[in-house]
Amino acid sequence: MDEMNQPVLRISRTQLIKNITAVQNRLAPSTLMLIMKDDAYGHGIDMVADVAQRQAGVSLFGGYDIATSLQIRSRVEPSSRVFAWATSDSDEVEQALRAGVDLGVGTLPYLHRVIAAASITGVTAKVHLKIDTGLRRNGVRSEDWPEFVAQAIAAQHAGSIEIAGVWSHLAEASDADDDLAAEEFRAAVEMLRRAGAHPTDLHLTASAASWWRPELRGSVSRVGAFCYGIRSADGPELEGIRPIAALTAPVIGVDGDRAVIGIGAFDGLPSTLSGIEIGTTAGNRQLQRIGVTTSELAAWPGATVGDDVWIFGPGHHGEHSATTLAESIDTVGEEIITRLTSRVRRVIGD
Ligand SMILES: *Cc1c(COP(=O)(O)O)cnc(C)c1O
């Protein structure tokens, strides 16, 4: 495929550093765990890991699955820590232990798997125990917590695991629900302490709650979206936070009153976006049809092959961010960026 016909996602290192710094300042003294699932929300793990570590001083990373976490691990300094919380098979768990990846553990069978992997590898597993505080996705329910704690403490005494943390995930459906969840969380930590463990990494909040609900922050805050400049759908603007990526597509043909641009559904552009206004050198124009690899918008005087149009993000034209686009089709900004395929060329700049 001719590169000149491809859409481009331009990513700003400087803005990434600014966002991470704004998040760190806002959360302090809680430590940022930079969440990097889905290829660092579509921006690329290697670049984000390098910039975050070297230029923003991040030393705690969250990779979701073990494969992602191993990639981060290989990219960052040995003294940094990487957390993987997806339940995985024994092979992967052993790889994680050998590489020094911390594991989130939210079921008794998985605790047993981690203990077995520790015995096979001879590595003490650093684990963060997960209490279910209402989301019912994964995590030990409060009625099962005492037994889970007892087995974890026994494994710690045996040297198989080190209980490094306790964590949970908030539903963020209402402040009242989150308050209750936080209470359950604190009770679970307290029980673990009484049983003789001293977890230092307590984490409950993601972007929105970390930013807006300081009283819910633990010693660690897991933040992805806001660091990439993706605000919450229907949420307010965030001081010091801006989108770090702009998606442009080239004009590849002009046919009367239509301009054909080189981006389509195969690039990850949701076809439900047809009808939105996007930025051109002459102001906004309506995106009239989204095809497979090309789309059409209303032409403008002087429209020329090779011109760029702005689908979203900072630039000279266009008003959309990934989040405003998402809002127009009832989804979230993360969804817009992470579904962009590898056909979209990533260009890293200052
Ligand atoms: C994705 C994720 C986060 C980060 O959420 P953001 O809203 O992007 O900050 C935090 N914790 C868990 C468990 C997640 O899956």
GROMACS .gro file of C-alpha atoms and ligand atoms in nm:
model
  365
    1MET     CA    1   0.000   0.000   0.000
    2ASP     CA    2   0.119   0.349  -0.083
    3GLU     CA    3   0.211   0.520   0.242
    4MET     CA    4   0.091   0.851   0.105
    5ASN     CA    5  -0.263   0.716   0.096
    6GLN     CA    6  -0.263   0.603   0.456
    7PRO     CA    7  -0.404   0.770   0.762
    8VAL     CA    8  -0.154   0.883   1.022
    9LEU     CA    9  -0.177   0.897   1.400
   10ARG     CA   10   0.067   1.167   1.513
   11ILE     CA   11   0.167   1.128   1.873
   12SER     CA   12   0.327   1.401   2.080
   13ARG     CA   13   0.594   1.295   2.327
   14THR     CA   14   0.591   1.636   2.490
   15GLN     CA   15   0.218   1.625   2.556
   16LEU     CA   16   0.246   1.272   2.695
   17ILE     CA   17   0.509   1.394   2.942
   18LYS     CA   18   0.292   1.694   3.034
   19ASN     CA   19  -0.012   1.475   3.093
   20ILE     CA   20   0.175   1.222   3.303
   21THR     CA   21   0.328   1.503   3.507
   22ALA     CA   22  -0.013   1.665   3.560
   23VAL     CA   23  -0.154   1.331   3.675
   24GLN     CA   24   0.141   1.268   3.909
   25ASN     CA   25   0.107   1.614   4.063
   26ARG     CA   26  -0.265   1.575   4.108
   27LEU     CA   27  -0.235   1.231   4.271
   28ALA     CA   28   0.066   1.285   4.495
   29PRO     CA   29   0.147   1.134   4.737
   30SER     CA   30  -0.030   0.841   4.570
   31THR     CA   31   0.207   0.680   4.316
   32LEU     CA   32   0.102   0.658   3.953
   33MET     CA   33   0.079   0.311   3.802
   34LEU     CA   34   0.071   0.390   3.430
   35ILE     CA   35  -0.174   0.153   3.264
   36MET     CA   36  -0.056   0.033   2.922
   37LYS     CA   37  -0.306  -0.230   2.813
   38ASP     CA   38  -0.416  -0.248   2.447
   39ASP     CA   39  -0.073  -0.142   2.322
   40ALA     CA   40  -0.070   0.159   2.554
   41TYR     CA   41  -0.419   0.255   2.442
   42GLY     CA   42  -0.314   0.232   2.078
   43HIS     CA   43  -0.012   0.463   2.111
   44GLY     CA   44   0.257   0.194   2.120
   45ILE     CA   45   0.411   0.028   2.424
   46ASP     CA   46   0.777   0.089   2.348
   47MET     CA   47   0.748   0.463   2.295
   48VAL     CA   48   0.519   0.513   2.593
   49ALA     CA   49   0.740   0.304   2.822
   50ASP     CA   50   1.054   0.493   2.716
   51VAL     CA   51   0.902   0.837   2.754
   52ALA     CA   52   0.722   0.762   3.078
   53GLN     CA   53   1.026   0.615   3.242
   54ARG     CA   54   1.300   0.844   3.117
   55GLN     CA   55   1.118   1.173   3.094
   56ALA     CA   56   0.839   1.152   3.348
   57GLY     CA   57   1.001   0.934   3.611
   58VAL     CA   58   0.734   0.664   3.607
   59SER     CA   59   0.855   0.348   3.775
   60LEU     CA   60   0.532   0.150   3.810
   61PHE     CA   61   0.350   0.013   3.506
   62GLY     CA   62   0.035  -0.191   3.453
   63GLY     CA   63   0.014  -0.421   3.152
   64TYR     CA   64  -0.310  -0.614   3.204
   65ASP     CA   65  -0.197  -0.943   3.049
   66ILE     CA   66   0.136  -1.115   3.096
   67ALA     CA   67   0.243  -1.085   2.731
   68THR     CA   68   0.205  -0.708   2.746
   69SER     CA   69   0.370  -0.693   3.086
   70LEU     CA   70   0.672  -0.890   2.963
   71GLN     CA   71   0.710  -0.645   2.676
   72ILE     CA   72   0.702  -0.354   2.920
   73ARG     CA   73   0.939  -0.539   3.153
   74SER     CA   74   1.195  -0.580   2.877
   75ARG     CA   75   1.176  -0.210   2.798
   76VAL     CA   76   1.202  -0.051   3.143
   77GLU     CA   77   1.473  -0.050   3.406
   78PRO     CA   78   1.508  -0.349   3.637
   79SER     CA   79   1.421  -0.131   3.936
   80SER     CA   80   1.082  -0.045   3.782
   81ARG     CA   81   0.785  -0.263   3.860
   82VAL     CA   82   0.528  -0.406   3.622
   83PHE     CA   83   0.189  -0.539   3.727
   84ALA     CA   84  -0.016  -0.797   3.532
   85TRP     CA   85  -0.365  -0.872   3.653
   86ALA     CA   86  -0.521  -1.095   3.386
   87THR     CA   87  -0.561  -1.452   3.506
   88SER     CA   88  -0.317  -1.659   3.299
   89ASP     CA   89  -0.202  -2.016   3.245
   90SER     CA   90   0.088  -2.176   3.429
   91ASP     CA   91   0.337  -2.125   3.146
   92GLU     CA   92   0.275  -1.755   3.140
   93VAL     CA   93   0.277  -1.726   3.517
   94GLU     CA   94   0.618  -1.893   3.526
   95GLN     CA   95   0.748  -1.652   3.261
   96ALA     CA   96   0.611  -1.361   3.461
   97LEU     CA   97   0.785  -1.478   3.777
   98ARG     CA   98   1.116  -1.532   3.599
   99ALA     CA   99   1.093  -1.180   3.456
  100GLY     CA  100   0.995  -1.024   3.788
  101VAL     CA  101   0.641  -0.919   3.698
  102ASP     CA  102   0.400  -0.858   3.989
  103LEU     CA  103   0.075  -1.052   3.963
  104GLY     CA  104  -0.281  -0.960   4.051
  105VAL     CA  105  -0.454  -1.257   4.209
  106GLY     CA  106  -0.829  -1.259   4.249
  107THR     CA  107  -0.932  -1.622   4.288
  108LEU     CA  108  -0.821  -1.912   4.508
  109PRO     CA  109  -0.744  -2.144   4.212
  110TYR     CA  110  -0.523  -1.873   4.063
  111LEU     CA  111  -0.346  -1.828   4.397
  112HIS     CA  112  -0.274  -2.201   4.388
  113ARG     CA  113  -0.142  -2.173   4.031
  114VAL     CA  114   0.089  -1.889   4.130
  115ILE     CA  115   0.216  -2.081   4.434
  116ALA     CA  116   0.287  -2.383   4.212
  117ALA     CA  117   0.472  -2.162   3.961
  118ALA     CA  118   0.677  -2.015   4.245
  119SER     CA  119   0.780  -2.362   4.349
  120ILE     CA  120   0.873  -2.461   3.991
  121THR     CA  121   1.072  -2.144   3.922
  122GLY     CA  122   1.215  -2.094   4.269
  123VAL     CA  123   1.104  -1.731   4.250
  124THR     CA  124   0.897  -1.569   4.525
  125ALA     CA  125   0.589  -1.431   4.351
  126LYS     CA  126   0.503  -1.069   4.428
  127VAL     CA  127   0.126  -1.066   4.440
  128HIS     CA  128  -0.147  -0.807   4.481
  129LEU     CA  129  -0.457  -0.972   4.624
  130LYS     CA  130  -0.785  -0.863   4.471
  131ILE     CA  131  -1.097  -0.813   4.678
  132ASP     CA  132  -1.424  -0.787   4.487
  133THR     CA  133  -1.584  -0.466   4.606
  134GLY     CA  134  -1.900  -0.494   4.399
  135LEU     CA  135  -1.804  -0.506   4.034
  136ARG     CA  136  -1.845  -0.887   4.030
  137ARG     CA  137  -1.595  -0.924   3.753
  138ASN     CA  138  -1.304  -1.089   3.918
  139GLY     CA  139  -1.183  -1.074   4.273
  140VAL     CA  140  -1.245  -1.256   4.596
  141ARG     CA  141  -1.587  -1.187   4.748
  142SER     CA  142  -1.586  -1.061   5.103
  143GLU     CA  143  -1.738  -1.385   5.237
  144ASP     CA  144  -1.445  -1.579   5.088
  145TRP     CA  145  -1.179  -1.325   5.188
  146PRO     CA  146  -1.086  -1.474   5.530
  147GLU     CA  147  -1.005  -1.816   5.378
  148PHE     CA  148  -0.820  -1.654   5.089
  149VAL     CA  149  -0.618  -1.443   5.333
  150ALA     CA  150  -0.536  -1.747   5.546
  151GLN     CA  151  -0.399  -1.936   5.246
  152ALA     CA  152  -0.208  -1.634   5.118
  153ILE     CA  153  -0.047  -1.577   5.458
  154ALA     CA  154   0.052  -1.944   5.475
  155ALA     CA  155   0.208  -1.919   5.129
  156GLN     CA  156   0.393  -1.606   5.235
  157HIS     CA  157   0.532  -1.785   5.540
  158ALA     CA  158   0.641  -2.069   5.313
  159GLY     CA  159   0.826  -1.820   5.093
  160SER     CA  160   0.620  -1.884   4.779
  161ILE     CA  161   0.465  -1.543   4.765
  162GLU     CA  162   0.516  -1.195   4.897
  163ILE     CA  163   0.193  -1.006   4.954
  164ALA     CA  164   0.292  -0.674   4.798
  165GLY     CA  165  -0.049  -0.522   4.755
  166VAL     CA  166  -0.426  -0.527   4.775
  167TRP     CA  167  -0.643  -0.394   4.496
  168SER     CA  168  -0.990  -0.370   4.356
  169HIS     CA  169  -1.172  -0.196   4.072
  170LEU     CA  170  -1.451   0.057   4.118
  171ALA     CA  171  -1.776   0.044   3.922
  172GLU     CA  172  -1.781   0.427   3.901
  173ALA     CA  173  -2.158   0.412   3.859
  174SER     CA  174  -2.222   0.646   4.151
  175ASP     CA  175  -2.020   0.814   4.425
  176ALA     CA  176  -2.227   0.637   4.689
  177ASP     CA  177  -2.150   0.293   4.541
  178ASP     CA  178  -1.783   0.381   4.520
  179ASP     CA  179  -1.784   0.496   4.884
  180LEU     CA  180  -1.925   0.159   4.988
  181ALA     CA  181  -1.668  -0.020   4.775
  182ALA     CA  182  -1.390   0.181   4.939
  183GLU     CA  183  -1.520   0.082   5.281
  184GLU     CA  184  -1.518  -0.285   5.185
  185PHE     CA  185  -1.170  -0.238   5.047
  186ARG     CA  186  -1.039  -0.084   5.371
  187ALA     CA  187  -1.196  -0.362   5.576
  188ALA     CA  188  -1.029  -0.624   5.356
  189VAL     CA  189  -0.689  -0.455   5.397
  190GLU     CA  190  -0.742  -0.435   5.771
  191MET     CA  191  -0.821  -0.806   5.793
  192LEU     CA  192  -0.507  -0.888   5.598
  193ARG     CA  193  -0.297  -0.669   5.829
  194ARG     CA  194  -0.443  -0.834   6.137
  195ALA     CA  195  -0.350  -1.168   5.982
  196GLY     CA  196   0.011  -1.049   5.970
  197ALA     CA  197   0.067  -0.919   5.615
  198HIS     CA  198   0.198  -0.572   5.537
  199PRO     CA  199   0.093  -0.487   5.181
  200THR     CA  200   0.233  -0.151   5.069
  201ASP     CA  201   0.059  -0.113   4.732
  202LEU     CA  202  -0.307  -0.037   4.792
  203HIS     CA  203  -0.492   0.050   4.474
  204LEU     CA  204  -0.856   0.100   4.396
  205THR     CA  205  -0.894   0.392   4.158
  206ALA     CA  206  -0.852   0.437   3.780
  207SER     CA  207  -0.842   0.772   3.594
  208ALA     CA  208  -1.171   0.931   3.694
  209ALA     CA  209  -1.181   0.838   4.062
  210SER     CA  210  -0.807   0.900   4.101
  211TRP     CA  211  -0.854   1.249   3.965
  212TRP     CA  212  -1.186   1.351   4.119
  213ARG     CA  213  -1.209   1.148   4.443
  214PRO     CA  214  -0.887   1.206   4.640
  215GLU     CA  215  -1.036   1.038   4.947
  216LEU     CA  216  -1.053   0.708   4.756
  217ARG     CA  217  -0.692   0.705   4.641
  218GLY     CA  218  -0.465   0.441   4.782
  219SER     CA  219  -0.087   0.447   4.794
  220VAL     CA  220  -0.103   0.363   4.422
  221SER     CA  221  -0.343   0.487   4.152
  222ARG     CA  222  -0.391   0.297   3.827
  223VAL     CA  223  -0.428   0.555   3.552
  224GLY     CA  224  -0.441   0.500   3.178
  225ALA     CA  225  -0.685   0.721   2.987
  226PHE     CA  226  -0.600   1.058   3.142
  227CYS     CA  227  -0.227   1.012   3.082
  228TYR     CA  228  -0.304   0.969   2.712
  229GLY     CA  229  -0.521   1.279   2.719
  230ILE     CA  230  -0.846   1.089   2.689
  231ARG     CA  231  -1.101   1.245   2.923
  232SER     CA  232  -1.413   1.062   3.038
  233ALA     CA  233  -1.706   1.063   2.796
  234ASP     CA  234  -1.949   1.332   2.911
  235GLY     CA  235  -1.693   1.433   3.172
  236PRO     CA  236  -1.538   1.775   3.223
  237GLU     CA  237  -1.211   1.901   3.078
  238LEU     CA  238  -0.904   1.829   3.289
  239GLU     CA  239  -0.657   2.093   3.389
  240GLY     CA  240  -0.320   2.033   3.227
  241ILE     CA  241  -0.439   1.735   3.026
  242ARG     CA  242  -0.463   1.738   2.645
  243PRO     CA  243  -0.498   1.468   2.379
  244ILE     CA  244  -0.157   1.338   2.274
  245ALA     CA  245  -0.257   1.205   1.935
  246ALA     CA  246  -0.409   1.349   1.617
  247LEU     CA  247  -0.557   1.134   1.344
  248THR     CA  248  -0.529   1.271   0.993
  249ALA     CA  249  -0.609   1.123   0.654
  250PRO     CA  250  -0.491   1.240   0.313
  251VAL     CA  251  -0.715   1.353   0.032
  252ILE     CA  252  -0.658   1.097  -0.243
  253GLY     CA  253  -0.909   1.219  -0.498
  254VAL     CA  254  -1.140   1.510  -0.569
  255ASP     CA  255  -1.449   1.442  -0.773
  256GLY     CA  256  -1.678   1.740  -0.817
  257ASP     CA  257  -1.835   1.812  -0.482
  258ARG     CA  258  -1.678   1.513  -0.309
  259ALA     CA  259  -1.331   1.467  -0.168
  260VAL     CA  260  -1.214   1.109  -0.125
  261ILE     CA  261  -0.989   1.050   0.175
  262GLY     CA  262  -0.763   0.757   0.256
  263ILE     CA  263  -0.924   0.618   0.567
  264GLY     CA  264  -1.206   0.373   0.617
  265ALA     CA  265  -1.358   0.103   0.830
  266PHE     CA  266  -1.051  -0.123   0.783
  267ASP     CA  267  -0.844   0.142   0.957
  268GLY     CA  268  -1.074   0.119   1.253
  269LEU     CA  269  -1.295   0.418   1.177
  270PRO     CA  270  -1.641   0.325   1.308
  271SER     CA  271  -1.894   0.347   1.024
  272THR     CA  272  -2.140   0.499   1.270
  273LEU     CA  273  -1.930   0.815   1.252
  274SER     CA  274  -2.065   0.899   0.909
  275GLY     CA  275  -2.235   1.236   0.919
  276ILE     CA  276  -1.990   1.400   1.157
  277GLU     CA  277  -1.800   1.715   1.069
  278ILE     CA  278  -1.427   1.686   1.032
  279GLY     CA  279  -1.156   1.946   0.988
  280THR     CA  280  -1.019   2.055   0.652
  281THR     CA  281  -0.796   2.346   0.551
  282ALA     CA  282  -1.119   2.534   0.469
  283GLY     CA  283  -1.305   2.456   0.788
  284ASN     CA  284  -1.528   2.168   0.885
  285ARG     CA  285  -1.688   1.944   0.624
  286GLN     CA  286  -1.932   1.661   0.661
  287LEU     CA  287  -1.808   1.305   0.638
  288GLN     CA  288  -2.070   1.163   0.405
  289ARG     CA  289  -1.976   0.802   0.357
  290ILE     CA  290  -1.731   0.568   0.529
  291GLY     CA  291  -1.610   0.290   0.300
  292VAL     CA  292  -1.370   0.005   0.351
  293THR     CA  293  -1.040   0.185   0.295
  294THR     CA  294  -1.163   0.522   0.173
  295SER     CA  295  -1.432   0.767   0.273
  296GLU     CA  296  -1.595   1.070   0.121
  297LEU     CA  297  -1.659   1.414   0.247
  298ALA     CA  298  -1.805   1.732   0.103
  299ALA     CA  299  -1.533   1.900  -0.101
  300TRP     CA  300  -1.416   2.256  -0.050
  301PRO     CA  301  -1.282   2.514  -0.295
  302GLY     CA  302  -0.921   2.433  -0.368
  303ALA     CA  303  -0.935   2.080  -0.225
  304THR     CA  304  -0.623   1.909  -0.355
  305VAL     CA  305  -0.488   1.557  -0.354
  306GLY     CA  306  -0.231   1.535  -0.076
  307ASP     CA  307  -0.414   1.773   0.161
  308ASP     CA  308  -0.470   1.636   0.507
  309VAL     CA  309  -0.801   1.630   0.691
  310TRP     CA  310  -0.825   1.606   1.069
  311ILE     CA  311  -1.044   1.330   1.208
  312PHE     CA  312  -0.954   1.418   1.566
  313GLY     CA  313  -0.687   1.558   1.785
  314PRO     CA  314  -0.479   1.871   1.816
  315GLY     CA  315  -0.377   2.038   1.493
  316HIS     CA  316  -0.451   2.342   1.288
  317HIS     CA  317  -0.796   2.232   1.187
  318GLY     CA  318  -1.078   2.032   1.330
  319GLU     CA  319  -1.238   2.042   1.667
  320HIS     CA  320  -1.278   1.682   1.762
  321SER     CA  321  -1.093   1.482   2.019
  322ALA     CA  322  -1.123   1.104   2.040
  323THR     CA  323  -1.366   1.167   2.325
  324THR     CA  324  -1.595   1.409   2.141
  325LEU     CA  325  -1.612   1.163   1.852
  326ALA     CA  326  -1.689   0.887   2.098
  327GLU     CA  327  -1.964   1.093   2.258
  328SER     CA  328  -2.133   1.133   1.920
  329ILE     CA  329  -2.172   0.755   1.893
  330ASP     CA  330  -2.220   0.673   2.263
  331THR     CA  331  -1.887   0.517   2.333
  332VAL     CA  332  -1.565   0.620   2.507
  333GLY     CA  333  -1.250   0.783   2.368
  334GLU     CA  334  -1.038   0.476   2.444
  335GLU     CA  335  -1.258   0.279   2.205
  336ILE     CA  336  -1.193   0.522   1.918
  337ILE     CA  337  -0.815   0.510   1.957
  338THR     CA  338  -0.762   0.145   2.045
  339ARG     CA  339  -0.963   0.022   1.749
  340LEU     CA  340  -0.736   0.197   1.498
  341THR     CA  341  -0.562  -0.086   1.318
  342SER     CA  342  -0.198  -0.131   1.220
  343ARG     CA  343  -0.289   0.021   0.880
  344VAL     CA  344  -0.282   0.357   1.059
  345ARG     CA  345   0.080   0.470   1.055
  346ARG     CA  346   0.201   0.589   1.395
  347VAL     CA  347   0.434   0.886   1.376
  348ILE     CA  348   0.603   0.994   1.695
  349GLY     CA  349   0.701   1.356   1.721
  350ASP     CA  350   0.782   1.618   1.977
  351LIG     C1  351  -0.799  -0.016   3.225
  351LIG     C2  352  -0.786  -0.026   3.369
  351LIG     C3  353  -0.744   0.083   3.445
  351LIG     C4  354  -0.718   0.219   3.385
  351LIG     O1  355  -0.840   0.280   3.356
  351LIG     P1  356  -0.841   0.429   3.298
  351LIG     O2  357  -0.982   0.471   3.313
  351LIG     O3  358  -0.798   0.417   3.156
  351LIG     O4  359  -0.748   0.508   3.378
  351LIG     C5  360  -0.726   0.066   3.581
  351LIG     N1  361  -0.750  -0.053   3.639
  351LIG     C6  362  -0.792  -0.161   3.570
  351LIG     C7  363  -0.815  -0.288   3.641
  351LIG     C8  364  -0.812  -0.151   3.432
  351LIG     O5  365  -0.853  -0.257   3.364
   0.00000   0.00000   0.00000
